[in-house]
Amino acid sequence: MWNADTQAGFSGLAEVLEFLAHLPSPEEILALKPSEALQQYIENLLEKNRTVGLTVEEERSWQQYEYVEHLVRVAKVKALLKLRRL
């Protein structure tokens, strides 16, 4: 699981890259999911964006999260394809 450091904004990119650098199995990649803390952080950002808007720092955190989420989705698709070939 990756985590978010909610005090300093989103820090999940480094954690996801570190996870992937250890060459996890396809099953481990498919099991990868955000921590409860990250889920709550993202829900809070979404709610704040709907109500009052995000600060520049929060917008940057959101963009970083979107990028990491994209990387994880790509990794999961590749893992699923690899499992299907086995």
Coordinates of C-alpha atoms in Angstrom, one line a residue, residues 20-80:
L20 CA 7.8 -0.9 -8.1
A21 CA 11.6 -0.8 -7.9
H22 CA 11.5 -4.0 -5.8
L23 CA 10.0 -5.8 -8.8
P24 CA 6.8 -7.0 -7.2
S25 CA 4.9 -10.0 -8.6
P26 CA 1.9 -9.3 -10.8
E27 CA -0.3 -10.4 -7.9
E28 CA 1.3 -7.9 -5.6
I29 CA 0.8 -5.1 -8.1
L30 CA -2.8 -6.0 -8.5
A31 CA -3.3 -5.9 -4.7
L32 CA -1.7 -2.4 -4.5
K33 CA -4.2 0.1 -3.1
P34 CA -4.2 3.4 -1.4
S35 CA -4.0 3.5 2.4
E36 CA -6.9 4.7 4.5
A37 CA -5.0 7.9 5.2
L38 CA -4.6 8.6 1.5
Q39 CA -8.2 7.8 0.7
Q40 CA -9.3 10.2 3.4
Y41 CA -6.9 12.9 2.2
I42 CA -8.1 12.6 -1.4
E43 CA -11.8 12.6 -0.3
N44 CA -11.0 15.8 1.7
L45 CA -9.4 17.4 -1.4
L46 CA -12.3 16.5 -3.6
E47 CA -14.8 17.9 -1.1
K48 CA -12.8 21.1 -0.6
N49 CA -12.5 21.5 -4.4
R50 CA -16.3 21.2 -4.7
T51 CA -17.0 23.7 -1.9
V52 CA -14.3 26.4 -1.6
G53 CA -11.6 25.4 -4.1
L54 CA -8.1 24.3 -3.5
T55 CA -5.0 26.3 -2.7
V56 CA -2.0 26.2 -5.1
E57 CA -0.3 23.6 -2.9
E58 CA -3.4 21.4 -2.6
E59 CA -3.9 21.6 -6.4
R60 CA -0.2 20.5 -6.8
S61 CA -0.9 17.6 -4.4
W62 CA -4.0 16.6 -6.4
Q63 CA -2.0 16.6 -9.7
Q64 CA 0.7 14.5 -8.2
Y65 CA -2.0 12.0 -6.9
E66 CA -3.5 11.8 -10.4
Y67 CA -0.1 11.1 -11.9
V68 CA 0.6 8.3 -9.4
E69 CA -2.8 6.9 -9.9
H70 CA -2.1 6.8 -13.6
L71 CA 1.2 5.0 -13.0
V72 CA -0.5 2.4 -10.8
R73 CA -3.3 1.8 -13.3
V74 CA -0.7 1.2 -16.1
A75 CA 1.3 -1.2 -13.8
K76 CA -1.9 -3.1 -13.0
V77 CA -2.9 -3.5 -16.6
K78 CA 0.6 -4.8 -17.4
A79 CA 0.4 -7.2 -14.4
L80 CA -3.0 -8.5 -15.5

